[in-house]
């Protein structure tokens, strides 16, 4: 959750070349706009965006109020931005702090492309690092090294 002062607005940019359902949000301390770049089939609304389903009225966008969600998204509510990951242990939200602000995404590939961060292609253990989720919520590797710093692959705690 990202606490804010004043009203925040989402601005959306559809990138047709991106895979469906992918998104990256740029949260800047300077700007009161959360800039969201996304592929097709991401639902965009004034106070929320998602590629998700949950057991409630879709138009109300209350995916942040339940643990029963499949998909991801972002919601502005009570002067806070809430990024929601799927209610399972495998699909996670990723984040990277850059000099432009905090980037949050549901796609590592899109996060790396937008940030221009690079991973070490000679590192042999990426598969094993991501597979550490089999050790449970307290035993998995929570970061991934990049040329711009660590990508957080756990819950966002801001």
PDB file of C-alpha atoms in Angstrom:
ATOM      1  CA  UNK A   1       0.000   0.000   0.000  1.00  0.00           C
ATOM      2  CA  UNK A   2       1.280   3.455  -0.911  1.00  0.00           C
ATOM      3  CA  UNK A   3      -0.090   6.257   1.294  1.00  0.00           C
ATOM      4  CA  UNK A   4      -0.700   9.596  -0.411  1.00  0.00           C
ATOM      5  CA  UNK A   5      -1.712  13.134   0.403  1.00  0.00           C
ATOM      6  CA  UNK A   6      -4.475  14.516  -1.795  1.00  0.00           C
ATOM      7  CA  UNK A   7      -6.165  12.977  -4.779  1.00  0.00           C
ATOM      8  CA  UNK A   8      -4.366  10.571  -7.064  1.00  0.00           C
ATOM      9  CA  UNK A   9      -5.383   9.933 -10.649  1.00  0.00           C
ATOM     10  CA  UNK A  10      -4.575   7.043 -12.921  1.00  0.00           C
ATOM     11  CA  UNK A  11      -3.420   7.710 -16.459  1.00  0.00           C
ATOM     12  CA  UNK A  12      -3.517   4.798 -18.879  1.00  0.00           C
ATOM     13  CA  UNK A  13      -1.557   3.983 -22.022  1.00  0.00           C
ATOM     14  CA  UNK A  14      -2.475   0.910 -24.043  1.00  0.00           C
ATOM     15  CA  UNK A  15       0.565  -0.682 -25.695  1.00  0.00           C
ATOM     16  CA  UNK A  16      -0.825  -2.982 -28.359  1.00  0.00           C
ATOM     17  CA  UNK A  17       2.488  -4.820 -28.797  1.00  0.00           C
ATOM     18  CA  UNK A  18       2.495  -5.985 -25.163  1.00  0.00           C
ATOM     19  CA  UNK A  19       1.016  -9.335 -24.170  1.00  0.00           C
ATOM     20  CA  UNK A  20      -2.618  -9.217 -23.033  1.00  0.00           C
ATOM     21  CA  UNK A  21      -3.225  -8.702 -19.297  1.00  0.00           C
ATOM     22  CA  UNK A  22       0.223  -7.198 -18.543  1.00  0.00           C
ATOM     23  CA  UNK A  23       0.699  -3.849 -16.826  1.00  0.00           C
ATOM     24  CA  UNK A  24       3.338  -1.606 -15.251  1.00  0.00           C
ATOM     25  CA  UNK A  25       2.473   1.308 -12.959  1.00  0.00           C
ATOM     26  CA  UNK A  26       4.861   4.203 -12.294  1.00  0.00           C
ATOM     27  CA  UNK A  27       4.310   5.800  -8.893  1.00  0.00           C
ATOM     28  CA  UNK A  28       6.181   9.090  -8.604  1.00  0.00           C
ATOM     29  CA  UNK A  29       6.457  11.196  -5.458  1.00  0.00           C
ATOM     30  CA  UNK A  30       6.555  14.310  -7.659  1.00  0.00           C
ATOM     31  CA  UNK A  31       3.441  13.599  -9.713  1.00  0.00           C
ATOM     32  CA  UNK A  32      -0.035  12.895  -8.340  1.00  0.00           C
ATOM     33  CA  UNK A  33      -0.709  10.605 -11.302  1.00  0.00           C
ATOM     34  CA  UNK A  34      -0.061   6.883 -11.402  1.00  0.00           C
ATOM     35  CA  UNK A  35       0.958   6.190 -15.003  1.00  0.00           C
ATOM     36  CA  UNK A  36      -0.117   2.720 -16.082  1.00  0.00           C
ATOM     37  CA  UNK A  37       1.136   1.159 -19.314  1.00  0.00           C
ATOM     38  CA  UNK A  38      -0.753  -1.989 -20.216  1.00  0.00           C
ATOM     39  CA  UNK A  39      -1.542  -4.629 -22.794  1.00  0.00           C
ATOM     40  CA  UNK A  40      -4.981  -5.525 -24.119  1.00  0.00           C
ATOM     41  CA  UNK A  41      -7.688  -6.831 -21.778  1.00  0.00           C
ATOM     42  CA  UNK A  42      -6.588  -4.818 -18.738  1.00  0.00           C
ATOM     43  CA  UNK A  43      -9.716  -3.169 -17.334  1.00  0.00           C
ATOM     44  CA  UNK A  44      -9.187   0.561 -16.681  1.00  0.00           C
ATOM     45  CA  UNK A  45     -11.392   2.809 -14.536  1.00  0.00           C
ATOM     46  CA  UNK A  46     -11.003   6.159 -12.778  1.00  0.00           C
ATOM     47  CA  UNK A  47     -10.063   4.674  -9.393  1.00  0.00           C
ATOM     48  CA  UNK A  48      -8.836   1.194 -10.316  1.00  0.00           C
ATOM     49  CA  UNK A  49      -7.432  -1.108 -12.955  1.00  0.00           C
ATOM     50  CA  UNK A  50      -7.100  -4.867 -13.103  1.00  0.00           C
ATOM     51  CA  UNK A  51      -6.860  -8.101 -14.978  1.00  0.00           C
ATOM     52  CA  UNK A  52      -8.762 -10.003 -12.352  1.00  0.00           C
ATOM     53  CA  UNK A  53     -11.928 -11.718 -11.222  1.00  0.00           C
ATOM     54  CA  UNK A  54     -13.371 -11.862  -7.695  1.00  0.00           C
ATOM     55  CA  UNK A  55     -16.714 -12.777  -6.074  1.00  0.00           C
ATOM     56  CA  UNK A  56     -18.393  -9.355  -6.077  1.00  0.00           C
ATOM     57  CA  UNK A  57     -19.970  -6.788  -8.388  1.00  0.00           C
ATOM     58  CA  UNK A  58     -17.296  -6.118 -11.020  1.00  0.00           C
ATOM     59  CA  UNK A  59     -18.180  -2.446 -11.586  1.00  0.00           C
ATOM     60  CA  UNK A  60     -17.457  -1.618  -7.929  1.00  0.00           C
ATOM     61  CA  UNK A  61     -13.838  -2.791  -8.282  1.00  0.00           C
ATOM     62  CA  UNK A  62     -13.618  -4.230  -4.773  1.00  0.00           C
ATOM     63  CA  UNK A  63     -10.875  -6.748  -5.555  1.00  0.00           C
ATOM     64  CA  UNK A  64      -8.786  -5.100  -2.824  1.00  0.00           C
ATOM     65  CA  UNK A  65     -11.346  -6.103  -0.183  1.00  0.00           C
ATOM     66  CA  UNK A  66     -11.162  -9.877  -0.643  1.00  0.00           C
ATOM     67  CA  UNK A  67      -8.624 -12.690  -0.520  1.00  0.00           C
ATOM     68  CA  UNK A  68     -10.548 -14.504  -3.235  1.00  0.00           C
ATOM     69  CA  UNK A  69      -9.043 -12.882  -6.308  1.00  0.00           C
ATOM     70  CA  UNK A  70      -7.541 -14.364  -9.442  1.00  0.00           C
ATOM     71  CA  UNK A  71      -5.409 -11.787 -11.223  1.00  0.00           C
ATOM     72  CA  UNK A  72      -3.796  -8.493 -10.279  1.00  0.00           C
ATOM     73  CA  UNK A  73      -4.519  -4.792 -10.203  1.00  0.00           C
ATOM     74  CA  UNK A  74      -4.280  -1.446  -8.494  1.00  0.00           C
ATOM     75  CA  UNK A  75      -6.914   0.475  -6.513  1.00  0.00           C
ATOM     76  CA  UNK A  76      -7.056   4.011  -5.143  1.00  0.00           C
ATOM     77  CA  UNK A  77      -9.055   4.059  -1.909  1.00  0.00           C
ATOM     78  CA  UNK A  78      -8.886   6.214   1.251  1.00  0.00           C
ATOM     79  CA  UNK A  79      -5.833   8.193   0.071  1.00  0.00           C
ATOM     80  CA  UNK A  80      -3.856   5.016  -0.579  1.00  0.00           C
ATOM     81  CA  UNK A  81      -2.830   3.071  -3.644  1.00  0.00           C
ATOM     82  CA  UNK A  82      -3.287  -0.641  -3.078  1.00  0.00           C
ATOM     83  CA  UNK A  83      -1.661  -3.136  -5.441  1.00  0.00           C
ATOM     84  CA  UNK A  84      -3.336  -6.526  -5.307  1.00  0.00           C
ATOM     85  CA  UNK A  85      -1.829  -9.837  -6.292  1.00  0.00           C
ATOM     86  CA  UNK A  86      -3.656 -13.059  -6.961  1.00  0.00           C
ATOM     87  CA  UNK A  87      -4.831 -15.069  -3.974  1.00  0.00           C
ATOM     88  CA  UNK A  88      -2.361 -17.862  -4.696  1.00  0.00           C
ATOM     89  CA  UNK A  89       1.312 -18.241  -3.846  1.00  0.00           C
ATOM     90  CA  UNK A  90       2.707 -18.236  -7.375  1.00  0.00           C
ATOM     91  CA  UNK A  91       1.385 -15.075  -9.086  1.00  0.00           C
ATOM     92  CA  UNK A  92       3.063 -12.127  -7.408  1.00  0.00           C
ATOM     93  CA  UNK A  93       3.400  -8.394  -7.847  1.00  0.00           C
ATOM     94  CA  UNK A  94       6.898  -7.158  -8.684  1.00  0.00           C
ATOM     95  CA  UNK A  95       8.371  -3.775  -7.792  1.00  0.00           C
ATOM     96  CA  UNK A  96      11.537  -1.831  -8.473  1.00  0.00           C
ATOM     97  CA  UNK A  97      12.530   1.537  -7.024  1.00  0.00           C
ATOM     98  CA  UNK A  98      14.154   3.733  -9.700  1.00  0.00           C
ATOM     99  CA  UNK A  99      15.213   7.373  -9.904  1.00  0.00           C
ATOM    100  CA  UNK A 100      11.877   8.067 -11.678  1.00  0.00           C
ATOM    101  CA  UNK A 101       9.792   6.466  -8.935  1.00  0.00           C
ATOM    102  CA  UNK A 102       8.458   3.100  -7.876  1.00  0.00           C
ATOM    103  CA  UNK A 103       7.589   0.737 -10.711  1.00  0.00           C
ATOM    104  CA  UNK A 104       5.024  -1.947  -9.887  1.00  0.00           C
ATOM    105  CA  UNK A 105       4.030  -4.707 -12.310  1.00  0.00           C
ATOM    106  CA  UNK A 106       2.496  -8.119 -12.789  1.00  0.00           C
ATOM    107  CA  UNK A 107       5.152  -8.957 -15.413  1.00  0.00           C
ATOM    108  CA  UNK A 108       8.907  -9.230 -14.900  1.00  0.00           C
ATOM    109  CA  UNK A 109       9.506  -8.815 -18.645  1.00  0.00           C
ATOM    110  CA  UNK A 110       7.474  -5.591 -18.784  1.00  0.00           C
ATOM    111  CA  UNK A 111       9.065  -4.249 -15.597  1.00  0.00           C
ATOM    112  CA  UNK A 112      12.545  -4.813 -17.026  1.00  0.00           C
ATOM    113  CA  UNK A 113      11.578  -3.279 -20.393  1.00  0.00           C
ATOM    114  CA  UNK A 114      10.084  -0.111 -18.878  1.00  0.00           C
ATOM    115  CA  UNK A 115      12.904   0.398 -16.362  1.00  0.00           C
ATOM    116  CA  UNK A 116      15.730  -0.567 -18.744  1.00  0.00           C
ATOM    117  CA  UNK A 117      17.053  -2.806 -15.971  1.00  0.00           C
ATOM    118  CA  UNK A 118      19.096  -5.794 -17.023  1.00  0.00           C
ATOM    119  CA  UNK A 119      19.413  -9.212 -15.454  1.00  0.00           C
ATOM    120  CA  UNK A 120      22.616 -11.235 -15.507  1.00  0.00           C
ATOM    121  CA  UNK A 121      22.099 -13.709 -18.345  1.00  0.00           C
ATOM    122  CA  UNK A 122      25.012 -15.799 -17.068  1.00  0.00           C
ATOM    123  CA  UNK A 123      23.357 -16.374 -13.661  1.00  0.00           C
ATOM    124  CA  UNK A 124      22.317 -20.055 -13.685  1.00  0.00           C
ATOM    125  CA  UNK A 125      19.849 -20.134 -10.774  1.00  0.00           C
ATOM    126  CA  UNK A 126      16.821 -18.023 -11.791  1.00  0.00           C
ATOM    127  CA  UNK A 127      14.611 -21.093 -12.093  1.00  0.00           C
ATOM    128  CA  UNK A 128      15.674 -22.355  -8.670  1.00  0.00           C
ATOM    129  CA  UNK A 129      15.189 -18.881  -7.152  1.00  0.00           C
ATOM    130  CA  UNK A 130      11.595 -18.651  -8.394  1.00  0.00           C
ATOM    131  CA  UNK A 131      10.937 -22.258  -7.373  1.00  0.00           C
ATOM    132  CA  UNK A 132      11.796 -21.454  -3.731  1.00  0.00           C
ATOM    133  CA  UNK A 133       8.085 -20.695  -3.265  1.00  0.00           C
ATOM    134  CA  UNK A 134       7.733 -24.431  -2.578  1.00  0.00           C
ATOM    135  CA  UNK A 135       9.313 -23.638   0.806  1.00  0.00           C
ATOM    136  CA  UNK A 136       6.240 -21.605   1.763  1.00  0.00           C
ATOM    137  CA  UNK A 137       5.547 -17.939   2.367  1.00  0.00           C
ATOM    138  CA  UNK A 138       8.388 -17.580   4.839  1.00  0.00           C
ATOM    139  CA  UNK A 139      10.990 -19.484   2.834  1.00  0.00           C
ATOM    140  CA  UNK A 140      11.041 -18.129  -0.679  1.00  0.00           C
ATOM    141  CA  UNK A 141      13.597 -15.794  -2.255  1.00  0.00           C
ATOM    142  CA  UNK A 142      12.093 -12.297  -2.201  1.00  0.00           C
ATOM    143  CA  UNK A 143      14.406 -10.361  -4.512  1.00  0.00           C
ATOM    144  CA  UNK A 144      15.972 -10.625  -7.936  1.00  0.00           C
ATOM    145  CA  UNK A 145      19.162  -8.698  -8.682  1.00  0.00           C
ATOM    146  CA  UNK A 146      19.176  -6.299 -11.664  1.00  0.00           C
ATOM    147  CA  UNK A 147      21.489  -3.603 -12.972  1.00  0.00           C
ATOM    148  CA  UNK A 148      19.259  -0.979 -11.262  1.00  0.00           C
ATOM    149  CA  UNK A 149      18.902  -2.721  -7.915  1.00  0.00           C
ATOM    150  CA  UNK A 150      16.753  -5.502  -6.545  1.00  0.00           C
ATOM    151  CA  UNK A 151      13.326  -6.320  -7.921  1.00  0.00           C
ATOM    152  CA  UNK A 152      11.078  -7.151  -4.992  1.00  0.00           C
ATOM    153  CA  UNK A 153       9.041 -10.263  -5.763  1.00  0.00           C
ATOM    154  CA  UNK A 154       7.211 -10.331  -2.463  1.00  0.00           C
ATOM    155  CA  UNK A 155       4.382  -8.219  -1.122  1.00  0.00           C
ATOM    156  CA  UNK A 156       4.863  -4.493  -1.501  1.00  0.00           C
ATOM    157  CA  UNK A 157       5.269  -2.862   1.883  1.00  0.00           C
ATOM    158  CA  UNK A 158       5.562   0.905   1.452  1.00  0.00           C
TER     159      UNK A 158
END
